[in-house]
Short mmCIF file of C-alpha atoms and ligand atoms in Angstrom, two decimals:
data_model
loop_
_atom_site.label_atom_id
_atom_site.label_comp_id
_atom_site.label_asym_id
_atom_site.label_seq_id
_atom_site.Cartn_x
_atom_site.Cartn_y
_atom_site.Cartn_z
CA UNK C 1 49.13 85.94 137.62
CA UNK C 2 50.40 86.58 134.09
CA UNK C 3 48.14 84.80 131.61
CA UNK C 4 49.90 83.96 128.35
CA UNK C 5 47.80 81.05 127.12
CA UNK C 6 45.29 82.94 125.00
CA UNK C 7 45.40 80.37 122.19
CA UNK C 8 43.99 77.95 124.79
CA UNK C 9 41.22 80.29 125.84
CA UNK C 10 40.69 83.97 126.59
CA UNK C 11 39.14 86.05 129.32
CA UNK C 12 35.65 87.27 128.44
CA UNK C 13 35.53 90.99 127.62
CA UNK C 14 33.60 93.27 129.99
CA UNK C 15 31.32 94.38 127.13
CA UNK C 16 30.47 90.81 126.13
CA UNK C 17 29.80 89.80 129.71
CA UNK C 18 27.53 92.76 130.29
CA UNK C 19 25.63 92.10 127.07
CA UNK C 20 24.94 88.52 128.19
CA UNK C 21 23.47 89.35 131.60
CA UNK C 22 19.85 90.16 130.61
CA UNK C 23 19.56 86.77 128.91
CA UNK C 24 19.81 84.87 132.17
CA UNK C 25 16.69 86.44 133.71
CA UNK C 26 14.90 89.23 131.82
CA UNK C 27 15.09 87.88 128.26
CA UNK C 28 14.66 84.16 128.78
CA UNK C 29 12.16 83.31 126.03
CA UNK C 30 12.75 80.43 123.66
CA UNK C 31 13.45 81.86 120.21
CA UNK C 32 11.25 79.14 118.69
CA UNK C 33 8.14 80.22 120.66
CA UNK C 34 5.47 82.26 118.91
CA UNK C 35 4.55 84.42 121.89
CA UNK C 36 6.02 87.79 122.70
CA UNK C 37 8.84 86.48 124.91
CA UNK C 38 9.88 84.10 122.17
CA UNK C 39 9.80 86.76 119.49
CA UNK C 40 11.95 89.10 121.57
CA UNK C 41 14.50 86.32 121.97
CA UNK C 42 14.34 85.65 118.23
CA UNK C 43 15.09 89.30 117.45
CA UNK C 44 18.20 89.19 119.63
CA UNK C 45 19.26 85.92 118.05
CA UNK C 46 19.00 87.35 114.54
CA UNK C 47 20.71 90.59 115.44
CA UNK C 48 23.65 88.56 116.85
CA UNK C 49 23.72 86.58 113.61
CA UNK C 50 23.87 89.80 111.61
CA UNK C 51 26.78 91.06 113.74
CA UNK C 52 28.75 87.85 113.23
CA UNK C 53 28.02 87.86 109.48
CA UNK C 54 29.17 91.46 109.17
CA UNK C 55 32.44 90.72 110.98
CA UNK C 56 33.43 88.15 108.31
CA UNK C 57 31.61 89.77 105.35
CA UNK C 58 29.01 86.99 105.05
CA UNK C 59 25.22 87.05 104.74
CA UNK C 60 23.32 86.39 107.99
CA UNK C 61 21.67 83.32 106.41
CA UNK C 62 25.16 81.84 105.91
CA UNK C 63 25.94 81.81 109.67
CA UNK C 64 24.96 78.72 111.73
CA UNK C 65 25.45 78.73 115.49
CA UNK C 66 27.15 75.75 117.10
CA UNK C 67 28.61 74.77 120.47
CA UNK C 68 32.13 75.82 119.44
CA UNK C 69 35.05 75.27 117.11
CA UNK C 70 35.13 71.51 117.58
CA UNK C 71 31.50 71.09 116.55
CA UNK C 72 31.91 73.44 113.59
CA UNK C 73 34.89 71.42 112.33
CA UNK C 74 33.05 68.11 112.84
CA UNK C 75 30.00 69.41 111.02
CA UNK C 76 31.88 70.91 108.07
CA UNK C 77 33.98 67.81 107.44
CA UNK C 78 31.19 65.30 107.90
CA UNK C 79 28.82 67.19 105.64
CA UNK C 80 31.40 67.50 102.84
CA UNK C 81 32.25 63.80 103.18
CA UNK C 82 28.61 62.76 103.09
CA UNK C 83 28.13 64.77 99.92
CA UNK C 84 31.37 63.39 98.47
CA UNK C 85 30.36 59.78 99.21
CA UNK C 86 27.04 60.32 97.40
CA UNK C 87 29.02 61.28 94.32
CA UNK C 88 31.53 58.48 94.75
CA UNK C 89 34.33 60.89 95.74
CA UNK C 90 36.24 59.77 98.81
CA UNK C 91 39.47 61.75 98.94
CA UNK C 92 40.32 64.60 101.34
CA UNK C 93 43.26 67.02 101.29
CA UNK C 94 44.44 68.57 104.57
CA UNK C 95 47.64 69.76 106.24
CA UNK C 96 49.88 67.96 108.70
CA UNK C 97 49.35 70.65 111.35
CA UNK C 98 45.57 70.76 111.78
CA UNK C 99 43.92 70.89 115.19
CA UNK C 100 42.72 67.57 116.58
CA UNK C 101 39.14 68.74 115.99
CA UNK C 102 39.98 68.22 112.32
CA UNK C 103 42.53 65.38 112.46
CA UNK C 104 40.45 63.10 114.66
CA UNK C 105 37.37 63.58 112.47
CA UNK C 106 39.49 62.64 109.46
CA UNK C 107 40.57 59.47 111.31
CA UNK C 108 36.87 58.59 111.55
CA UNK C 109 36.40 59.27 107.86
CA UNK C 110 39.29 56.96 107.05
CA UNK C 111 37.43 54.18 108.87
CA UNK C 112 34.58 54.89 106.45
CA UNK C 113 36.83 54.35 103.45
CA UNK C 114 38.05 57.89 102.77
CA UNK C 115 41.66 58.51 101.75
CA UNK C 116 43.42 61.51 103.27
CA UNK C 117 46.43 63.41 101.88
CA UNK C 118 48.36 65.33 104.58
CA UNK C 119 50.27 68.19 103.00
CA UNK C 120 53.69 69.03 104.46
CA UNK C 121 54.31 72.48 105.92
CA UNK C 122 58.10 72.67 105.58
CA UNK C 123 60.38 74.42 108.06
CA UNK C 124 58.34 77.64 108.15
CA UNK C 125 55.07 75.91 109.03
CA UNK C 126 53.26 76.95 105.87
CA UNK C 127 51.49 74.87 103.22
CA UNK C 128 52.60 75.44 99.62
CA UNK C 129 49.85 76.34 97.20
CA UNK C 130 51.35 74.22 94.41
CA UNK C 131 51.18 71.18 96.72
CA UNK C 132 47.45 71.74 97.15
CA UNK C 133 47.03 71.94 93.40
CA UNK C 134 48.96 68.71 92.87
CA UNK C 135 47.09 66.86 95.60
CA UNK C 136 43.60 67.49 94.20
CA UNK C 137 42.29 64.62 92.06
CA UNK C 138 38.88 63.94 90.45
CA UNK C 139 38.15 61.90 93.62
CA UNK C 140 38.69 64.86 95.97
CA UNK C 141 35.53 65.94 97.82
CA UNK C 142 37.09 68.27 100.40
CA UNK C 143 40.10 70.43 101.10
CA UNK C 144 40.32 71.40 104.78
CA UNK C 145 43.19 73.66 105.79
CA UNK C 146 43.34 75.83 108.87
CA UNK C 147 43.63 79.60 108.63
CA UNK C 148 46.13 80.07 111.45
CA UNK C 149 47.81 77.41 113.52
CA UNK C 150 47.04 77.23 117.24
CA UNK C 151 50.54 76.21 118.27
CA UNK C 152 52.95 78.13 116.07
CA UNK C 153 50.58 80.83 114.79
CA UNK C 154 51.53 80.45 111.13
CA UNK C 155 49.02 81.86 108.66
CA UNK C 156 48.21 79.77 105.59
CA UNK C 157 47.64 81.12 102.05
CA UNK C 158 43.87 80.62 102.35
CA UNK C 159 42.91 83.01 99.55
CA UNK C 160 45.14 81.24 96.99
CA UNK C 161 44.02 77.79 98.16
CA UNK C 162 40.39 78.95 97.91
CA UNK C 163 40.96 80.00 94.34
CA UNK C 164 42.35 76.59 93.38
CA UNK C 165 39.47 74.78 95.08
CA UNK C 166 36.91 77.00 93.37
CA UNK C 167 38.53 76.32 89.98
CA UNK C 168 38.52 72.57 90.66
CA UNK C 169 34.98 72.55 92.05
CA UNK C 170 36.15 71.10 95.38
CA UNK C 171 34.55 72.11 98.69
CA UNK C 172 36.98 74.14 100.80
CA UNK C 173 36.71 74.36 104.58
CA UNK C 174 39.00 76.35 106.85
CA UNK C 175 39.30 76.05 110.62
CA UNK C 176 39.64 79.78 111.36
CA UNK C 177 39.23 79.47 115.13
CA UNK C 178 42.58 81.16 115.79
CA UNK C 179 42.14 83.77 113.08
CA UNK C 180 38.65 85.23 113.50
CA UNK C 181 38.85 88.35 115.67
CA UNK C 182 42.66 88.37 115.41
CA UNK C 183 43.38 88.98 111.74
CA UNK C 184 41.13 90.16 108.92
CA UNK C 185 38.82 87.38 107.74
CA UNK C 186 36.66 88.16 104.69
CA UNK C 187 34.86 85.10 103.38
CA UNK C 188 34.10 86.79 100.06
CA UNK C 189 37.74 87.33 99.09
CA UNK C 190 38.83 84.02 100.64
CA UNK C 191 36.53 81.87 98.49
CA UNK C 192 35.92 79.39 101.30
CA UNK C 193 32.78 77.25 101.33
CA UNK C 194 32.87 76.73 105.07
CA UNK C 195 34.73 78.37 107.93
CA UNK C 196 34.77 77.51 111.65
CA UNK C 197 35.01 79.95 114.54
CA UNK C 198 34.73 79.83 118.32
CA UNK C 199 33.64 82.49 120.82
CA UNK C 200 36.13 81.81 123.58
CA UNK C 201 39.16 82.41 121.37
CA UNK C 202 38.31 86.10 120.92
CA UNK C 203 37.13 87.14 124.40
CA UNK C 204 33.65 85.72 124.06
CA UNK C 205 32.14 82.99 126.25
CA UNK C 206 33.00 79.28 126.08
CA UNK C 207 30.71 76.66 124.55
CA UNK C 208 29.53 78.71 121.61
CA UNK C 209 30.79 79.03 118.05
CA UNK C 210 29.63 79.31 114.49
CA UNK C 211 30.03 77.71 111.11
CA UNK C 212 29.93 79.91 108.04
CA UNK C 213 28.46 78.04 105.07
CA UNK C 214 28.51 79.80 101.72
CA UNK C 215 25.13 79.92 99.99
CA UNK C 216 24.78 76.97 97.61
CA UNK C 217 27.18 74.69 99.51
CA UNK C 218 25.45 71.41 100.41
CA UNK C 219 24.82 71.20 104.15
CA UNK C 220 23.42 68.14 105.88
CA UNK C 221 21.77 68.09 109.28
CA UNK C 222 24.27 67.47 112.00
CA UNK C 223 22.12 67.42 115.13
CA UNK C 224 18.58 66.16 114.68
CA UNK C 225 15.57 67.31 116.68
CA UNK C 226 14.05 70.74 116.09
CA UNK C 227 13.82 73.30 113.34
CA UNK C 228 16.51 75.66 114.66
CA UNK C 229 19.27 77.02 112.41
CA UNK C 230 17.31 76.59 109.17
CA UNK C 231 16.44 73.00 110.10
CA UNK C 232 20.13 72.10 110.06
CA UNK C 233 21.24 72.12 113.69
CA UNK C 234 18.57 71.30 116.23
CA UNK C 235 18.46 72.36 119.87
CA UNK C 236 17.35 75.49 121.73
CA UNK C 237 19.93 78.17 121.02
CA UNK C 238 22.39 79.26 123.69
CA UNK C 239 21.17 82.84 123.35
CA UNK C 240 23.28 84.37 126.13
CA UNK C 241 26.38 82.74 124.65
CA UNK C 242 25.50 83.73 121.10
CA UNK C 243 24.92 87.37 122.09
CA UNK C 244 28.17 87.39 124.10
CA UNK C 245 30.09 85.97 121.16
CA UNK C 246 28.64 88.50 118.73
CA UNK C 247 29.50 91.46 120.97
CA UNK C 248 33.00 90.11 121.60
CA UNK C 249 33.62 89.67 117.88
CA UNK C 250 32.31 93.11 117.01
CA UNK C 251 34.64 94.59 119.63
CA UNK C 252 37.64 92.53 118.49
CA UNK C 253 37.13 93.52 114.86
CA UNK C 254 36.78 97.21 115.75
CA UNK C 255 40.10 97.10 117.58
CA UNK C 256 41.85 94.64 115.27
CA UNK C 257 44.47 97.04 113.90
CA UNK C 258 45.49 98.68 117.16
CA UNK C 259 45.55 95.30 118.93
CA UNK C 260 47.62 93.77 116.16
CA UNK C 261 50.15 96.60 116.28
CA UNK C 262 50.49 96.42 120.06
CA UNK C 263 50.77 92.62 120.15
CA UNK C 264 53.28 92.45 117.31
CA UNK C 265 55.55 94.77 119.29
CA UNK C 266 55.22 92.75 122.48
CA UNK C 267 55.60 89.45 120.64
CA UNK C 268 58.73 90.69 118.86
CA UNK C 269 60.17 91.82 122.18
CA UNK C 270 59.77 88.24 123.44
CA UNK C 271 61.35 86.85 120.27
CA UNK C 272 64.30 89.23 120.35
CA UNK C 273 65.04 88.78 124.03
CA UNK C 274 64.48 85.04 124.30
CA UNK C 275 66.40 84.32 121.06
CA UNK C 276 69.42 85.50 123.03
CA UNK C 277 69.27 82.23 124.99
CA UNK C 278 71.85 79.98 123.34
CA UNK C 279 70.69 76.90 121.43
CA UNK C 280 67.15 78.11 121.04
CA UNK C 281 64.99 78.24 117.92
CA UNK C 282 61.91 80.16 116.85
CA UNK C 283 59.19 77.83 115.55
CA UNK C 284 57.21 78.86 112.48
CA UNK C 285 57.52 81.74 110.06
CA UNK C 286 58.55 84.98 111.75
CA UNK C 287 56.36 87.22 109.61
CA UNK C 288 53.38 85.18 108.39
CA UNK C 289 52.12 84.44 111.89
CA UNK C 290 49.48 85.65 114.31
CA UNK C 291 50.48 88.86 116.08
CA UNK C 292 49.90 87.24 119.48
CA UNK C 293 51.84 83.99 118.98
CA UNK C 294 55.32 83.22 120.31
CA UNK C 295 56.74 79.68 120.04
CA UNK C 296 60.32 78.64 120.67
CA UNK C 297 62.31 75.51 121.47
CA UNK C 298 65.16 75.41 123.99
CA UNK C 299 67.59 72.54 123.65
CA UNK C 300 68.33 70.28 126.60
CA UNK C 301 65.12 70.88 128.58
CA UNK C 302 61.61 69.49 128.85
CA UNK C 303 58.75 71.79 127.94
CA UNK C 304 56.61 70.32 130.72
CA UNK C 305 59.17 71.21 133.42
CA UNK C 306 59.54 74.68 131.96
CA UNK C 307 55.80 75.09 132.06
CA UNK C 308 55.46 73.98 135.68
CA UNK C 309 58.28 76.19 136.95
CA UNK C 310 56.88 79.16 135.05
CA UNK C 311 53.51 78.44 136.59
CA UNK C 312 55.12 78.49 140.06
CA UNK C 313 56.51 81.90 139.13
CA UNK C 314 52.99 83.06 138.20
CA UNK C 315 53.30 82.79 134.42
CA UNK C 316 50.65 80.67 132.62
CA UNK C 317 52.25 79.33 129.44
CA UNK C 318 51.84 76.28 127.27
CA UNK C 319 54.07 73.64 125.77
CA UNK C 320 52.82 71.99 122.62
CA UNK C 321 49.04 71.98 122.61
CA UNK C 322 46.79 72.03 125.66
CA UNK C 323 44.87 69.10 124.24
CA UNK C 324 47.91 66.86 124.20
CA UNK C 325 49.40 67.81 127.55
CA UNK C 326 49.36 64.72 129.70
CA UNK C 327 50.73 62.68 126.82
CA UNK C 328 54.45 62.32 126.32
CA UNK C 329 54.36 62.52 122.54
CA UNK C 330 55.77 65.78 121.23
CA UNK C 331 53.36 67.93 119.30
CA UNK C 332 52.56 66.78 115.75
CA UNK C 333 52.88 70.42 114.68
CA UNK C 334 56.49 70.78 115.85
CA UNK C 335 57.40 67.41 114.35
CA UNK C 336 55.87 68.56 111.03
CA UNK C 337 58.41 71.43 111.04
CA UNK C 338 61.09 68.78 110.92
CA UNK C 339 62.27 69.24 114.49
CA UNK C 340 63.81 66.15 116.10
CA UNK C 341 61.79 64.65 118.99
CA UNK C 342 64.21 65.75 121.69
CA UNK C 343 64.09 69.37 120.52
CA UNK C 344 60.32 69.39 120.00
CA UNK C 345 59.98 68.32 123.66
CA UNK C 346 61.61 71.56 124.80
CA UNK C 347 59.01 73.91 123.38
CA UNK C 348 57.33 76.93 124.89
CA UNK C 349 54.24 78.69 123.56
CA UNK C 350 53.27 82.12 124.84
CA UNK C 351 50.07 83.61 123.41
CA UNK C 352 49.17 87.19 124.21
CA UNK C 353 45.89 89.10 124.30
CA UNK C 354 44.92 92.75 124.10
CA UNK C 355 44.94 92.74 127.92
CA UNK C 356 48.63 91.76 128.06
CA UNK C 357 50.91 94.54 129.31
CA UNK C 358 54.54 95.36 128.60
CA UNK C 359 55.36 94.89 132.30
CA UNK C 360 53.99 91.35 132.10
CA UNK C 361 56.15 90.64 129.06
CA UNK C 362 59.27 92.01 130.75
CA UNK C 363 58.63 89.85 133.82
CA UNK C 364 58.03 86.83 131.59
CA UNK C 365 61.31 87.36 129.72
CA UNK C 366 63.16 87.47 133.04
CA UNK C 367 61.42 84.34 134.33
CA UNK C 368 61.91 82.29 131.15
CA UNK C 369 65.63 83.13 131.13
CA UNK C 370 65.93 82.15 134.79
CA UNK C 371 63.97 78.90 134.45
CA UNK C 372 65.75 77.75 131.27
CA UNK C 373 69.10 78.28 132.97
CA UNK C 374 67.95 76.44 136.09
CA UNK C 375 66.61 73.47 134.14
CA UNK C 376 69.72 73.22 132.01
CA UNK C 377 71.84 73.08 135.17
CA UNK C 378 69.87 70.03 136.26
CA UNK C 379 69.63 68.43 132.82
CA UNK C 380 71.82 65.39 132.04
CA UNK C 381 71.12 65.98 128.34
CA UNK C 382 72.43 69.54 128.57
CA UNK C 383 75.38 68.33 130.60
CA UNK C 384 76.43 65.86 127.91
CA UNK C 385 75.95 68.52 125.23
CA UNK C 386 78.26 70.81 127.19
CA UNK C 387 80.82 68.03 127.41
CA UNK C 388 81.19 67.86 123.65
CA UNK C 389 77.84 66.40 122.51
CA UNK C 390 76.41 67.53 119.20
CA UNK C 391 73.92 70.38 119.38
CA UNK C 392 70.95 70.12 117.05
CA UNK C 393 69.94 73.77 117.29
C1 PLP P 1 40.42 75.98 120.14
C2 PLP P 1 40.45 75.46 118.77
C3 PLP P 1 39.47 74.57 118.31
C4 PLP P 1 38.37 74.07 119.20
O1 PLP P 1 37.44 75.06 119.53
P1 PLP P 1 36.47 74.85 120.80
O2 PLP P 1 35.54 76.00 120.72
O3 PLP P 1 37.33 74.87 122.00
O4 PLP P 1 35.78 73.55 120.59
C5 PLP P 1 39.54 74.15 116.99
N1 PLP P 1 40.52 74.56 116.18
C6 PLP P 1 41.48 75.42 116.58
C7 PLP P 1 42.53 75.86 115.62
C8 PLP P 1 41.48 75.88 117.89
O5 PLP P 1 42.45 76.70 118.29
#
């Protein structure tokens, strides 16, 4: 099996898995207990927090553990909105290509009377800094813009946006789930107030994540119950998961440059070879994108069929976003690039990891070429295009 859906989730690294093992039997104390077993657990918890903080250049007290990226996004947005509402500010600025963990929370906020401005991303999939500046009003309580997109891999100008938000005194949150462990993330230079991450996107375990909250940023309780996480997020910590995540992140950051170099080469090989297929289009900026992200559209075919045939051939790929598969609507991200519906339907996302080999990429290139040709032969849409219809791409 060739696994090229690493934006969906990743395989746990051997180091992270090994580091987790003692926490299932030997080190099982509750970090809130005062006895020796509890204190040992507490030490491991805090050392994991220090590792995570170091990886993003934060202070350990600025790192709050959560159940994953979705919870971190929910918490960051709801806390900023609660604070905004207290001050009579009910306007949020975001981008049109956020993950549903952001967009669906914003839908909830709209029901509570908040207004949301969705910034366009243009054909390259990138927000323009001047648009952010123009969108901020005295009513704005939050700007939430993702670091790197999960579908097309485009990287947003987070540092510049952070600067504008800091100057305007607006809270800035970034969903960095796809970025942390993949590209350099330094919260000090980025000027973010809050930043979300998730263990399973960088070869850590599933069901664990973190929210970075800059010192001085208001933070309301999200889950009520116990005194964990500085009284802000109750519940006995998932210590095995937290340790696994911290080891995985440390490892990813250590290898970030060599991984990035290797993946950029493999990704560009996919882009060069698969661009040779006629009436195809690369989605998102070719340079300002994650090293492991490939996304293209092929005219005249359905992404879902492409995906299933590739799966039969042993290649695990994705079309649009995993969260929306099962629905027939094309991805909101591809539509935001200005692609027509029928073209957006024919998309393919391949996301690599440091475990991906060149052989796997060569096999994938061969299989994608074969399957696209096969599907086009059976496609009435392609047939009519061949008989003089108007190609869009
Ligand atoms: C995966 C992902 C999430 C959700 O993270 P989970 O840990 O799976 O809840 C949020 N945002 C982005 C950009 C993601 O890629």
